[in-house]
Amino acid sequence: QVQLVQSGAEVKKPGSSVKVSCKASGGTFRSYGINWVRQAPGQGLEWMGRIIPILGGANYAQKFQGRVTIIADKSTNTAYMELSSLRSEDTAVYYCAKDGGVGAAAIDYWGQGTLVTV
Amino acid sequence: QSVLTQPPSASGTPGQRVTISCSGGSSNIGSNTVNWYQQLPGTAPKLLIYTNNQRPSGVPDRFSGSKSGTSASLAISGLQSGDEADYYCAAWDDSLFGWVFGGGTKLTVL
């Protein structure tokens, strides 16, 4: 059973950056995919990007290219998502979510979410 | 504007059967499997159906999924008040190289 535990809520000023962590337990962290998905108030789910720790590099949704950075620390089984140049429209709950890695069929586990208020 | 298209709302009475549709394209549903998520108010999404029609352990068989071409649907039979939630479809998109979601369907049990 995989568990994803995220860092706490953040309040940020416009133009600043936020970094959210996601610590994983269970499964093989290095080989599965860690995704970041956000949900603005009253809105749907929006995929931001993904990293497979064993492969290293992340890929990002075009909308967030240049503003988001996703990294993974294999030594602590923790993934991070940093979003820069924050604006009010970035106010949302940010989720980390695991999939099976290369060729994954589904996102199967979700963190509890981190509210970021800009 | 979501890549996958769902109706914004659906409703039914207790015991009834409801279906929620999800429409996509050749790069997502047309070439990959579909997953469904249930999001209860104030909670994280939960995987409900994966690989078009498979239920994770613990999900009642009242929930079923199907896919045909570039569309998919979720069916809920024996509707219960506890099924009131938002439901999202999702699939991998080979062109965008990422997961895409539907806009979500709010299910109301009357």
Coordinates of C-alpha atoms in Angstrom, one line a residue:
Chain A
Q1 CA 0.0 0.0 0.0
V2 CA 1.4 3.3 -1.1
Q3 CA 1.0 6.4 1.0
L4 CA 1.7 10.0 -0.1
V5 CA 2.0 12.7 2.5
Q6 CA 2.2 16.3 1.4
S7 CA 3.5 19.4 3.2
G8 CA 1.1 21.9 4.8
A9 CA -0.9 24.8 3.5
E10 CA 0.9 27.9 2.1
V11 CA 0.0 31.6 1.7
K12 CA 2.1 33.4 -0.8
K13 CA 2.3 36.9 -2.3
P14 CA 1.9 37.4 -6.1
G15 CA 5.2 37.1 -7.9
S16 CA 6.8 34.7 -5.3
S17 CA 7.4 31.0 -5.5
V18 CA 6.0 28.0 -3.6
K19 CA 7.6 24.6 -3.1
V20 CA 5.4 21.6 -2.1
S21 CA 6.8 18.3 -0.9
C22 CA 5.3 14.8 -1.2
K23 CA 6.8 12.0 0.8
A24 CA 6.1 8.5 -0.4
S25 CA 6.1 5.2 1.6
G26 CA 5.4 1.7 0.2
G27 CA 6.1 0.5 -3.2
T28 CA 9.3 1.2 -5.2
F29 CA 9.5 5.0 -5.3
R30 CA 12.3 5.1 -7.9
S31 CA 10.3 3.3 -10.6
Y32 CA 6.9 4.8 -10.3
G33 CA 5.7 8.1 -11.7
I34 CA 4.9 11.0 -9.4
N35 CA 2.4 13.5 -10.9
W36 CA 1.3 16.9 -9.8
V37 CA -2.3 17.8 -10.3
R38 CA -4.0 20.9 -9.2
Q39 CA -7.6 21.9 -8.5
A40 CA -8.7 25.5 -8.3
P41 CA -11.7 26.3 -6.1
G42 CA -14.8 24.8 -7.6
Q43 CA -13.0 23.6 -10.6
G44 CA -11.8 20.3 -12.1
L45 CA -8.5 18.5 -12.1
E46 CA -5.5 19.9 -14.1
W47 CA -2.4 17.9 -14.7
M48 CA 0.8 19.9 -14.3
G49 CA 3.7 17.5 -14.8
R50 CA 5.3 14.2 -13.9
I51 CA 8.6 12.6 -12.9
I52 CA 9.8 9.1 -12.8
P53 CA 12.7 9.2 -10.3
I54 CA 14.7 6.4 -11.9
L55 CA 14.7 8.3 -15.2
G56 CA 15.5 11.7 -13.6
G57 CA 13.9 14.2 -15.9
A58 CA 10.4 15.5 -15.6
N59 CA 7.9 16.4 -18.3
Y60 CA 5.4 19.3 -17.9
A61 CA 2.1 20.4 -19.3
Q62 CA 2.7 23.2 -21.9
K63 CA 0.7 25.6 -19.8
F64 CA 3.2 25.4 -16.9
Q65 CA 6.4 25.1 -19.0
G66 CA 9.0 27.6 -17.6
R67 CA 7.1 28.1 -14.4
V68 CA 7.1 24.7 -12.7
T69 CA 9.9 22.4 -11.6
I70 CA 9.4 18.9 -10.4
I71 CA 12.2 17.0 -8.8
A72 CA 12.6 13.8 -6.8
D73 CA 15.0 12.8 -4.1
K74 CA 15.5 9.0 -4.2
S75 CA 17.4 9.1 -0.9
T76 CA 14.3 10.3 1.0
N77 CA 11.5 9.1 -1.3
T78 CA 10.3 12.6 -1.6
A79 CA 9.1 14.6 -4.6
Y80 CA 8.9 18.3 -4.9
M81 CA 6.9 20.7 -7.0
E82 CA 8.0 24.3 -7.2
L83 CA 5.8 26.9 -9.0
S84 CA 7.2 30.4 -9.6
S85 CA 5.8 33.8 -10.6
L86 CA 2.6 33.1 -8.6
R87 CA -0.6 34.9 -9.5
S88 CA -4.0 34.8 -8.0
E89 CA -5.2 32.3 -10.5
D90 CA -2.7 29.8 -9.0
T91 CA -4.7 29.6 -5.8
A92 CA -5.6 25.9 -5.7
V93 CA -5.2 22.6 -4.0
Y94 CA -2.1 20.9 -5.3
Y95 CA -2.0 17.1 -5.2
C96 CA 0.8 14.7 -5.8
A97 CA -0.4 11.4 -7.3
K98 CA 1.4 8.2 -8.2
D99 CA 1.1 6.1 -11.3
G100 CA 2.9 2.9 -12.3
G101 CA 5.8 4.5 -14.1
V102 CA 6.6 3.9 -17.7
G103 CA 3.5 2.7 -19.6
A104 CA 1.4 3.2 -16.5
A105 CA -2.3 2.4 -16.8
A106 CA -3.6 4.8 -14.2
I107 CA -2.9 7.3 -11.4
D108 CA -3.7 5.0 -8.5
Y109 CA -2.8 6.9 -5.3
W110 CA -3.2 10.5 -4.3
G111 CA -1.7 12.6 -1.6
Q112 CA -4.0 14.5 0.8
G113 CA -3.5 17.8 -1.1
T114 CA -1.9 21.1 -0.2
L115 CA -3.8 24.4 -0.4
V116 CA -1.8 27.2 -1.9
T117 CA -3.3 30.6 -1.5
V118 CA -1.9 33.5 -3.5
Chain B
Q1 CA -11.3 23.8 -21.3
S2 CA -10.6 20.2 -20.5
V3 CA -9.3 17.8 -23.1
L4 CA -11.9 15.1 -22.2
T5 CA -15.6 16.1 -22.3
Q6 CA -18.0 15.2 -19.6
P7 CA -21.5 16.5 -18.8
P8 CA -21.3 18.9 -15.9
S9 CA -24.1 17.2 -13.9
A10 CA -26.1 14.0 -13.5
S11 CA -28.7 13.0 -11.1
G12 CA -30.8 10.0 -10.1
T13 CA -33.0 8.7 -7.3
P14 CA -31.9 6.0 -4.8
G15 CA -31.8 2.6 -6.4
Q16 CA -31.7 4.0 -9.9
R17 CA -28.9 3.4 -12.5
V18 CA -27.1 6.4 -13.9
T19 CA -24.4 6.7 -16.5
I20 CA -21.8 9.4 -17.1
S21 CA -20.1 9.8 -20.5
C22 CA -16.6 10.9 -21.3
S23 CA -15.6 11.9 -24.9
G24 CA -12.0 12.3 -26.1
G25 CA -9.9 11.9 -29.2
S26 CA -7.5 9.6 -31.0
S27 CA -4.5 10.5 -29.0
N28 CA -6.1 9.8 -25.6
I29 CA -9.1 7.6 -25.2
G30 CA -8.7 6.3 -28.8
S31 CA -5.3 4.8 -28.1
N32 CA -5.2 4.4 -24.3
T33 CA -7.3 3.0 -21.5
V34 CA -9.7 5.1 -19.4
N35 CA -9.8 5.6 -15.7
W36 CA -12.5 7.0 -13.5
Y37 CA -12.1 8.9 -10.2
Q38 CA -14.6 9.7 -7.4
Q39 CA -14.1 12.8 -5.4
L40 CA -16.2 13.3 -2.3
P41 CA -16.5 16.8 -1.0
G42 CA -13.3 18.1 0.6
T43 CA -11.3 15.0 -0.1
A44 CA -8.7 13.8 -2.7
P45 CA -9.8 11.9 -5.7
K46 CA -10.0 8.1 -5.4
L47 CA -9.5 5.6 -8.2
L48 CA -12.8 4.0 -9.0
I49 CA -12.3 2.3 -12.3
Y50 CA -9.0 1.6 -14.2
T51 CA -8.1 0.2 -17.6
N52 CA -11.6 0.9 -18.8
N53 CA -13.5 -1.6 -16.7
Q54 CA -11.5 -2.9 -13.8
R55 CA -12.4 -2.1 -10.2
P56 CA -9.7 -1.7 -7.5
S57 CA -10.1 -3.8 -4.4
G58 CA -12.9 -2.4 -2.2
V59 CA -14.9 -0.7 -5.0
P60 CA -18.4 -2.2 -5.1
D61 CA -19.5 -3.9 -8.3
R62 CA -22.3 -1.3 -8.5
F63 CA -19.7 0.7 -10.4
S64 CA -18.8 -0.3 -13.9
G65 CA -16.9 1.2 -16.8
S66 CA -16.8 0.7 -20.6
K67 CA -15.1 2.2 -23.6
S68 CA -15.8 2.3 -27.3
G69 CA -13.6 4.1 -29.8
T70 CA -12.9 7.6 -28.4
S71 CA -15.6 7.5 -25.8
A72 CA -16.1 5.9 -22.4
S73 CA -18.8 5.7 -19.8
L74 CA -19.2 5.1 -16.1
A75 CA -22.3 3.4 -14.8
I76 CA -23.5 3.4 -11.3
S77 CA -26.4 1.0 -10.4
G78 CA -28.3 0.8 -7.1
L79 CA -27.7 4.5 -6.5
Q80 CA -27.0 5.5 -2.9
S81 CA -26.9 8.9 -1.2
G82 CA -23.2 8.2 -0.4
D83 CA -22.5 8.2 -4.2
E84 CA -23.0 12.0 -4.3
A85 CA -19.7 13.2 -5.5
D86 CA -17.8 14.6 -8.4
Y87 CA -16.6 12.0 -11.0
Y88 CA -13.7 12.5 -13.4
C89 CA -12.5 10.5 -16.3
A90 CA -8.8 10.4 -17.3
A91 CA -6.5 8.9 -19.9
W92 CA -2.9 9.2 -21.0
D93 CA -2.5 11.5 -24.0
D94 CA 0.2 10.4 -26.5
S95 CA 0.4 13.8 -28.1
L96 CA 0.6 15.9 -24.9
F97 CA 2.7 13.2 -23.2
G98 CA 0.7 13.5 -20.0
W99 CA -2.5 12.7 -18.2
V100 CA -5.7 14.5 -19.3
F101 CA -8.9 14.7 -17.4
G102 CA -12.5 15.4 -18.0
G103 CA -14.0 18.5 -16.5
G104 CA -15.9 16.4 -14.0
T105 CA -19.5 15.5 -13.5
K106 CA -21.3 16.4 -10.3
L107 CA -23.7 13.5 -9.3
T108 CA -26.7 14.4 -7.2
V109 CA -28.9 11.8 -5.6
L110 CA -32.4 13.2 -5.4

